[in-house]
Amino acid sequence: MAIAYAQGRLPFYLESLAETMGFAPNQIRNFSIIAHIDHGKSTLADKILLHTGAISQRESRDQLLDDMDLERERGITIKARAVAINYTLDGKDYELNLIDTPGHVDFNYEVSRSLAACEGAILLVDATQGVQAQTVANAYLALEGDLAIVPCLNKIDMQASRPDEIREEIYNTLGFSPDEVLSVSAKTGLGVPELLKAVIERVPAPSGNVNGPVRALIFDSKFDEYVGVVAYIRVVDGTVRKGQKFRLMATGQDYEILGMGQFRPHEVAVDQLTTGQSGYLHANIKRISDVRVGDTITDYYHPTEEPLPGYQEPKQVVYCGLFPQSSHEFEDLRLALQKLALNDSSFTFEPETSDALGFGFRCGFLGMLHMEIIQQRLERENNLELVQTAPNVTYEILTRKGEIMRVSNPTRIPDAGDIEEFREPIAKINFIITSDCIGAIMQLCEDRRGKYIKTEFITPKRVILTYELPLAEMIYDLHDKLKSATRGFGTMDYEVLCYRDDDLVRLDVLVAGSRVDALAIVCHRTQSERRGRRLVKKLKAEIGRHQFEIAIQAAIGGKIVARESISALRKNVTAKCYGGDISRKRKLLEKQKEGKKRMKQVGNVEISQEAFLSILDSGDDE
């Protein structure tokens, strides 16, 4: 039979079903845990693993599925993790495929990819904090994906819990009846058996065709130094077996499966994965570019005609330049970015050159936290030291010739005379705050050119405040200001709506008459003078004195809006003149003055890496 298959004479899925091992699709449940940040997703996942016997009490530890150092240090989930669990209920055996997802808005793309590999989701709500911004956003993501949702209250063992009040919030905001909302304590394990029973009863089994042609979705991947690219897959139709020859439909590349397995929660090798199951495989794929997240795997000899829908391309909203501190590390940085892009397909990069910083890459991210995490992973996992330029958003420019340009680097913005419309991205932001903070948040948004949309009361004391804000005004410090204004209780969620024309300008920084491209920013014309003054003052404090006077200027086109000067280092040339005619001293001073003038024309200003770092870290913002 195997020889006949290898020669392409028999469909793989017609082999004897007696050879098939594992669970039938009606015994499988694929589900995610979704919630706002810090509502207990990872802790609940730990308790589910412990209750089902997937791990022993000795192996148990906090945040078991968060295996990155950064995740443990920050106490947040960055990468979604899938784990297969065997569970018996009422004498029947089931395989539960659990995916623990991030909660921060910057990793929303990670959540959407995870939900695409599931049929259901546990919506976890903190019984002390109630419905938050990401609770609503993730619930709508699951509903759009037509997933069965199991609403659940966590932390009911705490004295500050308000189960009845929070159930009312869930009903008012999301429409779930209070009777269908379960109660658990992820810390103590209370209510976990009832939750698993509800998952098995409410979440439908996978609907794929076991006997159909193979179709498997790649929902994540990573690069391993020993086996090459490792693809994480969810089998939608058919059965994938070790030794099978398969094709990647997006690239048309063919490979043979050399090894496969599941996470339970550690890697366990298996010989096959059938319809509805999730796992990983490696096939000596050496080129990182050959594997794409969202691609479809199918059988080489009997391929499917229709690939799976895959995922929508993520839209990067924040851009910055990453440059190695040592120029000889450029190729190391390129390789590190390629490997990381395989594990996190939601950021982009392309080479760029800066007169001040040399060769580097222009990188796009889903948010400020995402940018910070990527930079730290690059430095830690690859032993690199990086310089980051000021973050900015993508702008849309309509030129006088009728062309539309998308610009993520301020230095590429054309001259003002060539621009018909200068458009900036506009975000719709939902704030969930207490009613006594409405005035403070409205003032915060008005100061950032915000446009009020609506106010909705969840309860008499909690509201959803909706604004439209320029994305550039939001990305730097709005989240920090929100936490300060609401004493830590406010949360926010946003989505980019459109591009809108406004009176925007490119603010350039000139040092000794030469433009420093790494410090160029885009801002509103009404804020340009204030931001220009702040930037040149900061730069004056960081650049050391030279043998000649240095002018530091902020300019919009040919108009200088701010200036600071660094005085020259001067030798006391009249020290040897004791008394005598004043004309001798004047002659020496004039000679020094002429020398300084010549030096100013030919001298180069040295701006240290530390000076760049101190200016760029502040973002020159509020």
XYZ file of C-alpha atoms in Angstrom:
622
model
C 0.000 0.000 0.000
C 2.782 2.452 0.998
C 4.736 1.607 -2.206
C 1.641 2.201 -4.322
C 1.112 5.578 -2.597
C 4.737 6.611 -3.102
C 4.356 5.941 -6.807
C 1.280 8.147 -6.879
C -1.215 5.407 -7.791
C -3.334 5.578 -4.611
C -4.833 8.557 -2.767
C -3.342 8.819 0.708
C -6.762 9.126 2.332
C -7.930 5.729 0.989
C -5.439 3.771 3.067
C -6.988 1.411 5.587
C -8.673 3.284 8.423
C -7.405 0.527 10.701
C -3.994 2.160 10.398
C -5.385 5.465 11.668
C -4.808 6.092 15.351
C -5.870 8.913 17.657
C -9.179 10.722 18.051
C -12.130 11.002 15.697
C -13.174 14.608 14.896
C -16.254 14.370 17.138
C -13.908 13.721 20.092
C -11.852 16.870 19.457
C -12.483 20.399 20.756
C -10.350 23.360 19.653
C -10.701 26.469 21.796
C -8.864 29.621 22.866
C -8.809 31.655 26.052
C -9.386 35.346 25.290
C -9.523 38.240 27.743
C -8.195 41.662 28.619
C -4.607 41.861 29.837
C -4.073 40.595 33.430
C -7.496 38.924 33.673
C -5.947 35.494 34.296
C -5.660 33.693 30.940
C -2.266 32.086 31.571
C -3.147 31.180 35.159
C -6.347 29.476 33.999
C -4.401 27.588 31.328
C -2.002 26.362 34.056
C -4.920 25.096 36.174
C -6.547 23.350 33.179
C -3.268 21.512 32.476
C -2.973 20.517 36.121
C -6.608 19.373 36.460
C -6.517 17.258 33.287
C -3.247 15.571 34.254
C -1.297 17.076 31.340
C 1.301 18.122 33.917
C 2.011 16.852 37.425
C 1.999 18.955 40.582
C 5.808 18.793 40.560
C 5.977 20.209 37.002
C 3.455 22.951 37.755
C 4.693 26.540 37.846
C 3.205 29.956 37.133
C 2.833 30.950 33.446
C 3.855 27.478 32.274
C 2.999 28.226 28.639
C 4.882 31.555 28.643
C 8.355 30.239 27.881
C 10.032 33.490 26.753
C 12.119 35.413 29.303
C 10.404 38.642 28.264
C 6.968 37.130 28.961
C 8.021 36.105 32.466
C 9.692 39.423 33.253
C 6.746 41.519 32.101
C 4.037 39.110 33.270
C 2.288 39.201 29.874
C 1.729 36.751 27.042
C 3.427 37.790 23.788
C 3.193 34.630 21.672
C 0.121 32.388 21.524
C 0.831 28.816 22.641
C -1.101 25.676 21.636
C -1.244 22.546 23.789
C -3.112 19.240 23.312
C -4.807 17.689 26.361
C -6.447 14.280 26.827
C -9.562 14.474 29.004
C -12.266 12.008 30.027
C -15.830 13.166 30.737
C -18.677 10.786 31.593
C -16.652 7.815 30.365
C -15.843 9.380 26.976
C -12.337 10.392 25.893
C -11.711 13.780 24.321
C -8.743 15.712 22.949
C -8.827 19.369 23.953
C -6.577 21.677 21.908
C -6.101 24.798 24.000
C -4.531 28.025 22.696
C -3.439 30.620 25.272
C -3.512 34.066 23.631
C -2.075 37.534 24.444
C -4.285 40.262 25.878
C -2.545 43.489 24.855
C -3.992 45.450 21.938
C -0.634 45.385 20.099
C -0.859 41.574 19.799
C -4.409 41.542 18.452
C -3.162 39.943 15.226
C -1.786 37.027 17.259
C -5.263 36.585 18.795
C -7.032 36.665 15.409
C -4.686 33.981 14.013
C -5.312 31.780 17.038
C -9.085 32.141 16.758
C -8.938 31.080 13.093
C -7.614 27.690 14.266
C -10.493 27.190 16.762
C -14.218 26.489 16.874
C -14.787 28.093 20.268
C -13.373 30.454 22.894
C -13.507 30.957 26.655
C -14.164 34.676 27.239
C -12.581 35.403 30.606
C -13.665 38.470 32.617
C -12.095 39.618 35.887
C -14.819 39.593 38.577
C -13.131 42.547 40.321
C -12.463 44.793 37.288
C -15.322 43.870 34.989
C -15.565 44.313 31.225
C -12.529 46.135 29.797
C -11.578 47.440 26.348
C -9.845 44.285 25.102
C -12.652 42.131 26.523
C -15.021 43.808 24.074
C -12.536 43.798 21.164
C -11.646 40.100 21.530
C -15.300 39.105 21.966
C -16.174 40.806 18.670
C -13.197 39.087 16.996
C -14.561 35.716 18.117
C -18.114 36.562 17.011
C -16.873 37.682 13.579
C -15.126 34.315 13.273
C -18.432 32.546 14.087
C -16.949 30.922 17.200
C -18.951 29.487 20.093
C -18.218 31.656 23.162
C -18.196 30.377 26.743
C -18.326 33.485 28.997
C -16.659 33.016 32.366
C -15.936 35.101 35.479
C -12.474 34.717 37.025
C -11.141 35.660 40.492
C -14.466 35.009 42.222
C -12.564 33.996 45.379
C -11.322 37.560 45.942
C -13.023 39.805 48.481
C -13.348 42.617 45.939
C -15.204 40.429 43.404
C -18.618 41.659 42.212
C -20.065 38.666 40.308
C -23.672 39.874 40.028
C -22.673 43.379 38.943
C -20.125 42.085 36.400
C -22.667 39.609 34.972
C -24.940 42.599 34.378
C -22.049 44.404 32.616
C -21.453 41.386 30.371
C -25.164 41.300 29.493
C -25.333 45.066 28.770
C -22.112 45.134 26.734
C -21.983 41.763 24.944
C -25.500 40.360 25.292
C -24.684 37.107 27.141
C -27.364 35.988 29.580
C -26.206 35.999 33.244
C -27.302 32.335 33.493
C -24.747 31.174 30.890
C -21.798 32.959 32.555
C -19.697 30.463 34.539
C -17.584 31.223 37.618
C -14.006 30.049 38.248
C -10.954 30.856 40.284
C -7.858 30.287 38.166
C -5.728 30.661 41.291
C -7.378 27.882 43.330
C -8.868 25.756 40.511
C -12.449 26.295 41.700
C -14.950 25.739 38.862
C -12.419 24.370 36.341
C -14.201 20.950 35.929
C -17.512 22.715 35.206
C -15.751 24.988 32.707
C -14.245 22.036 30.810
C -17.644 20.331 30.737
C -19.182 23.518 29.267
C -16.438 23.669 26.613
C -17.138 20.084 25.517
C -20.913 20.697 25.438
C -20.990 24.168 23.853
C -17.992 24.186 21.486
C -18.731 22.234 18.269
C -16.414 19.500 16.985
C -14.252 20.202 13.880
C -16.261 19.988 10.660
C -13.527 18.873 8.246
C -13.627 15.850 5.927
C -11.470 13.023 7.330
C -11.489 11.172 4.012
C -10.899 14.233 1.839
C -7.666 15.548 0.307
C -5.203 16.926 2.827
C -5.581 20.596 3.785
C -3.658 21.951 6.768
C -3.317 25.599 7.847
C 0.054 26.993 8.977
C -0.890 29.263 11.896
C 2.633 29.894 13.223
C 6.268 28.946 12.620
C 9.761 29.295 14.041
C 13.364 28.651 12.982
C 15.365 25.885 14.680
C 19.152 25.750 14.240
C 19.097 21.937 13.949
C 16.022 21.043 11.875
C 15.360 24.274 9.964
C 11.891 25.820 9.774
C 9.278 24.302 12.109
C 5.655 24.901 11.015
C 2.747 24.842 13.477
C -0.316 23.457 11.688
C -4.024 22.858 12.202
C -5.315 19.968 10.043
C -8.612 21.025 8.428
C -9.192 18.042 6.080
C -7.602 14.622 5.693
C -4.688 13.150 7.654
C -1.035 14.244 7.671
C 1.519 11.462 8.267
C 5.235 11.260 8.907
C 7.088 10.483 5.661
C 4.374 12.073 3.536
C 5.425 14.313 0.651
C 3.558 17.607 0.717
C 3.334 20.896 -1.129
C 3.178 24.474 0.182
C 0.466 25.993 -2.003
C 1.608 29.639 -1.783
C 5.175 29.002 -2.917
C 4.751 25.674 -4.787
C 7.671 24.137 -2.866
C 7.640 20.355 -2.196
C 9.030 18.645 0.907
C 8.857 15.371 2.835
C 7.793 15.324 6.492
C 10.779 14.168 8.552
C 9.253 14.666 11.986
C 6.016 15.810 13.596
C 4.398 16.028 16.982
C 2.144 17.855 19.431
C 2.700 20.043 22.482
C 1.447 18.240 25.619
C 2.672 20.827 26.808
C 6.211 19.661 25.987
C 6.997 18.338 22.498
C 5.750 14.765 21.977
C 6.490 13.033 18.660
C 3.520 11.473 16.790
C 3.223 9.611 13.480
C 0.136 11.431 12.223
C -2.285 14.311 12.774
C -5.870 13.871 11.662
C -8.747 16.273 10.931
C -9.219 18.810 13.728
C -5.851 18.227 15.393
C -3.052 20.751 15.842
C 0.669 20.121 16.032
C 4.013 20.862 14.426
C 6.147 19.407 11.643
C 9.615 19.881 10.181
C 10.810 18.849 6.729
C 14.369 20.148 6.340
C 13.070 23.522 5.093
C 16.230 25.599 5.028
C 15.026 28.869 3.514
C 13.059 31.042 5.880
C 11.190 32.711 3.003
C 9.612 29.409 1.863
C 7.165 29.226 4.790
C 4.389 31.768 5.168
C 1.902 31.989 8.013
C -1.596 31.391 6.590
C -0.318 29.094 3.811
C -2.025 25.753 3.039
C -0.250 22.373 3.163
C -1.616 19.705 0.813
C -0.613 16.261 -0.429
C 1.971 16.253 -3.245
C 0.430 13.403 -5.291
C -3.241 14.266 -4.754
C -3.407 18.000 -3.974
C -6.563 19.892 -3.100
C -7.855 22.377 -5.661
C -8.870 25.111 -3.211
C -6.420 26.471 -0.605
C -7.665 27.621 2.792
C -8.565 31.318 3.146
C -5.527 32.017 5.333
C -5.222 35.363 7.130
C -5.593 39.002 6.259
C -2.273 40.811 6.015
C -1.566 42.722 9.258
C -1.480 46.513 8.963
C 1.580 48.074 10.581
C 0.825 51.419 12.226
C 4.160 52.412 13.835
C 7.503 52.621 12.028
C 11.053 53.268 13.179
C 14.609 52.707 12.000
C 16.792 50.040 13.640
C 20.544 50.429 13.157
C 23.405 48.351 14.584
C 25.739 50.341 16.842
C 28.671 48.710 15.020
C 28.494 48.892 11.219
C 29.979 45.393 10.803
C 26.871 43.895 12.511
C 24.560 44.881 9.631
C 24.399 41.356 8.138
C 23.884 39.872 11.625
C 20.912 42.211 12.081
C 19.488 41.187 8.685
C 19.644 37.481 9.592
C 18.142 38.138 13.033
C 15.215 40.049 11.469
C 14.570 37.237 8.975
C 14.421 34.630 11.751
C 12.206 36.769 13.941
C 9.847 37.574 11.050
C 9.256 33.833 10.695
C 8.105 33.650 14.321
C 6.237 36.963 14.219
C 4.850 37.733 10.765
C 3.118 40.920 11.939
C 6.167 43.179 11.550
C 7.962 44.192 8.350
C 11.448 45.442 7.535
C 13.357 46.857 4.576
C 16.924 48.198 4.258
C 17.555 51.924 4.595
C 20.562 54.226 4.849
C 21.065 57.175 7.173
C 23.855 59.763 6.856
C 24.075 59.869 10.631
C 23.638 56.197 11.566
C 24.837 54.277 8.503
C 23.143 51.132 7.182
C 20.077 49.725 8.936
C 16.429 48.717 8.455
C 13.084 50.504 8.434
C 10.723 48.344 10.490
C 6.931 48.436 10.829
C 5.043 47.346 13.974
C 1.481 47.000 15.265
C 2.074 49.375 18.172
C 4.589 50.852 20.599
C 4.709 47.796 22.889
C 5.150 45.542 19.852
C 8.086 47.722 18.728
C 9.682 47.567 22.171
C 9.283 43.776 22.385
C 10.798 43.212 18.916
C 13.815 45.384 19.729
C 14.425 43.566 23.021
C 14.062 40.143 21.376
C 16.550 41.115 18.663
C 19.083 42.286 21.250
C 18.661 39.348 23.634
C 18.286 36.438 21.248
C 21.047 37.576 18.875
C 23.420 39.481 21.163
C 23.057 42.748 19.206
C 23.237 46.380 20.304
C 20.789 48.556 18.371
C 20.031 52.242 17.876
C 16.358 53.063 17.346
C 15.138 56.218 15.602
C 12.042 58.139 16.668
C 8.843 56.169 15.960
C 6.336 57.566 13.486
C 3.221 56.473 11.605
C 2.534 56.016 7.872
C 1.253 59.064 5.995
C -0.613 59.280 2.707
C 0.352 62.090 0.345
C -1.530 63.265 -2.753
C 0.940 65.074 -5.012
C 0.217 67.908 -7.444
C 0.573 65.351 -10.257
C -2.308 63.284 -8.832
C -0.115 60.464 -7.494
C -0.757 58.909 -4.072
C 2.303 58.078 -1.960
C 2.484 56.032 1.237
C 5.380 57.344 3.341
C 6.638 55.793 6.583
C 9.968 57.675 6.661
C 9.811 61.476 7.149
C 12.932 61.990 5.013
C 11.038 60.685 1.952
C 8.285 63.285 2.185
C 8.408 65.582 -0.885
C 8.725 69.368 -0.679
C 5.649 71.298 0.455
C 5.211 72.783 -3.021
C 4.679 69.316 -4.506
C 1.993 68.270 -1.982
C -1.706 68.730 -2.715
C -2.993 66.857 0.388
C -1.044 65.625 3.417
C -3.148 62.885 5.033
C -2.603 61.255 8.420
C -4.099 57.996 9.805
C -7.117 58.421 12.068
C -7.897 55.888 14.812
C -11.198 55.172 16.533
C -10.504 54.720 20.245
C -12.826 53.229 22.844
C -12.020 54.167 26.444
C -13.654 52.182 29.248
C -13.454 54.395 32.333
C -15.318 55.323 35.499
C -17.886 58.090 35.111
C -15.959 60.540 37.337
C -13.012 60.524 34.864
C -14.987 61.555 31.771
C -13.895 65.211 31.936
C -10.193 64.405 32.306
C -10.189 61.977 29.352
C -12.167 64.361 27.132
C -9.615 67.092 27.872
C -6.800 64.642 27.099
C -8.336 63.897 23.692
C -9.125 67.534 22.884
C -5.473 68.461 23.503
C -4.523 65.837 20.881
C -6.888 67.123 18.176
C -9.506 64.487 19.009
C -13.073 64.385 17.697
C -15.813 63.287 20.098
C -18.088 60.467 18.841
C -20.279 59.117 21.652
C -20.638 58.053 25.292
C -22.283 54.763 26.340
C -23.019 53.819 29.960
C -22.302 50.159 30.810
C -23.456 50.748 34.393
C -24.228 53.999 36.225
C -20.547 54.171 37.267
C -18.737 52.878 34.137
C -18.839 54.231 30.587
C -17.441 53.622 27.099
C -16.141 56.910 25.693
C -15.450 56.901 21.935
C -13.175 59.385 20.148
C -11.467 59.744 16.786
C -7.809 60.695 17.193
C -4.827 61.119 14.867
C -2.764 57.976 15.314
C 0.447 59.996 15.638
C -1.002 61.810 18.668
C -1.915 58.502 20.293
C 1.080 56.203 19.943
C 3.592 57.911 22.226
C 2.108 58.411 25.677
C -1.707 58.365 25.539
C -1.857 55.020 27.359
C 0.349 56.334 30.207
C -1.671 59.552 30.488
C -4.883 57.490 30.533
C -3.624 55.375 33.432
C -2.603 58.521 35.348
C -5.911 60.307 34.752
C -8.013 57.268 35.780
C -5.801 56.102 38.689
C -4.989 52.917 36.774
C -8.592 51.838 36.137
C -9.033 53.097 32.563
C -8.429 50.888 29.510
C -8.442 51.560 25.788
C -8.723 49.748 22.482
C -8.291 51.229 19.021
C -8.605 50.500 15.314
C -7.315 52.527 12.361
C -10.231 53.906 10.321
C -8.940 56.018 7.430
C -6.541 58.730 6.256
C -7.624 62.373 6.632
C -6.106 65.561 5.202
C -4.721 68.098 7.698
C -2.176 70.925 7.964
C 0.882 68.721 8.523
C 4.524 69.644 7.995
C 7.908 67.940 8.026
C 10.156 69.363 10.724
C 13.851 69.008 9.850
C 16.828 69.376 12.173
C 19.942 71.060 10.810
C 23.295 70.876 12.572
C 25.905 73.295 11.200
C 23.731 73.721 8.117
C 23.451 69.976 7.347
C 20.158 68.122 7.727
C 20.205 65.205 10.205
C 17.816 62.776 8.552
C 17.449 60.511 11.601
C 15.865 63.355 13.621
C 13.235 64.505 11.076
C 9.642 64.306 12.354
C 6.114 65.073 11.089
C 3.833 67.254 13.195
C 0.890 69.629 12.922
C 1.829 73.165 11.887
C 0.391 74.642 15.101
C 2.766 72.476 17.176
C 5.868 72.843 14.999
C 7.515 75.785 16.800
C 7.057 74.295 20.264
C 8.391 70.882 19.231
C 11.244 72.481 17.277
C 12.359 74.473 20.338
C 12.262 71.399 22.549
C 14.306 69.385 20.063
C 17.085 71.943 19.489
C 17.433 72.583 23.238
C 17.763 68.857 23.846
C 20.314 68.525 21.070
C 22.328 71.505 22.364
C 22.647 69.800 25.741
C 23.909 66.585 24.192
C 26.402 67.753 21.515
C 29.843 68.587 22.842
C 31.615 71.895 22.075
C 33.904 72.005 19.043
C 36.629 74.367 17.859
C 34.019 76.411 16.013
C 30.491 77.691 16.679
C 27.711 75.219 15.838
C 24.222 76.345 14.849
C 21.386 73.897 15.636
C 18.181 74.750 13.792
C 14.661 73.360 13.368
C 13.227 74.168 9.954
C 10.048 73.703 7.913
C 11.194 73.790 4.304
C 13.308 76.972 4.062
C 11.823 78.615 7.178
C 13.772 78.370 10.439
C 11.358 78.015 13.401
C 13.865 77.471 16.237
C 17.608 77.934 16.778
C 20.247 77.298 19.418
C 24.006 77.882 19.148
C 26.875 76.015 20.758
C 29.770 78.410 21.328
C 33.251 77.479 20.163
C 36.114 76.343 22.346
C 38.593 79.238 22.437
C 42.240 79.365 23.361
C 43.325 82.487 25.245
C 45.621 83.854 22.501
C 46.270 87.109 24.394
C 47.687 85.376 27.455
C 51.286 86.180 26.407
C 50.575 89.904 25.955
C 51.453 91.784 29.142
C 50.451 95.399 28.755
C 51.621 97.196 25.646
C 49.606 98.466 22.699
C 45.989 97.194 22.443
C 46.423 96.790 18.662
C 48.601 93.702 19.278
C 45.789 91.982 21.174
C 43.237 92.969 18.536
C 45.431 91.543 15.792
C 45.698 88.186 17.602
C 41.916 88.059 18.241
C 41.130 88.898 14.595
C 43.521 86.164 13.459
C 41.754 83.661 15.758
C 38.369 84.811 14.475
C 39.410 84.217 10.857
C 40.689 80.732 11.763
C 37.385 79.866 13.448
C 35.496 81.054 10.375
C 37.565 78.822 8.061
C 37.150 75.880 10.459
C 33.380 76.412 10.517
C 33.276 76.073 6.730
C 35.198 72.806 6.570
C 34.750 71.294 10.050
C 32.522 68.279 10.748
C 30.247 68.100 13.775
C 30.483 64.848 15.685
C 27.175 63.650 17.182
C 27.794 60.699 19.470
C 25.568 57.597 19.583
C 24.726 58.512 23.194
C 23.408 61.882 22.028
C 21.171 60.191 19.442
C 19.926 57.696 21.987
C 19.016 60.309 24.589
C 17.108 62.402 22.026
C 15.367 59.492 20.332
C 14.396 57.791 23.579
C 12.435 60.852 24.620
C 10.689 60.811 21.239
C 10.798 64.631 21.452
C 7.228 64.460 22.621
C 5.120 65.565 25.498
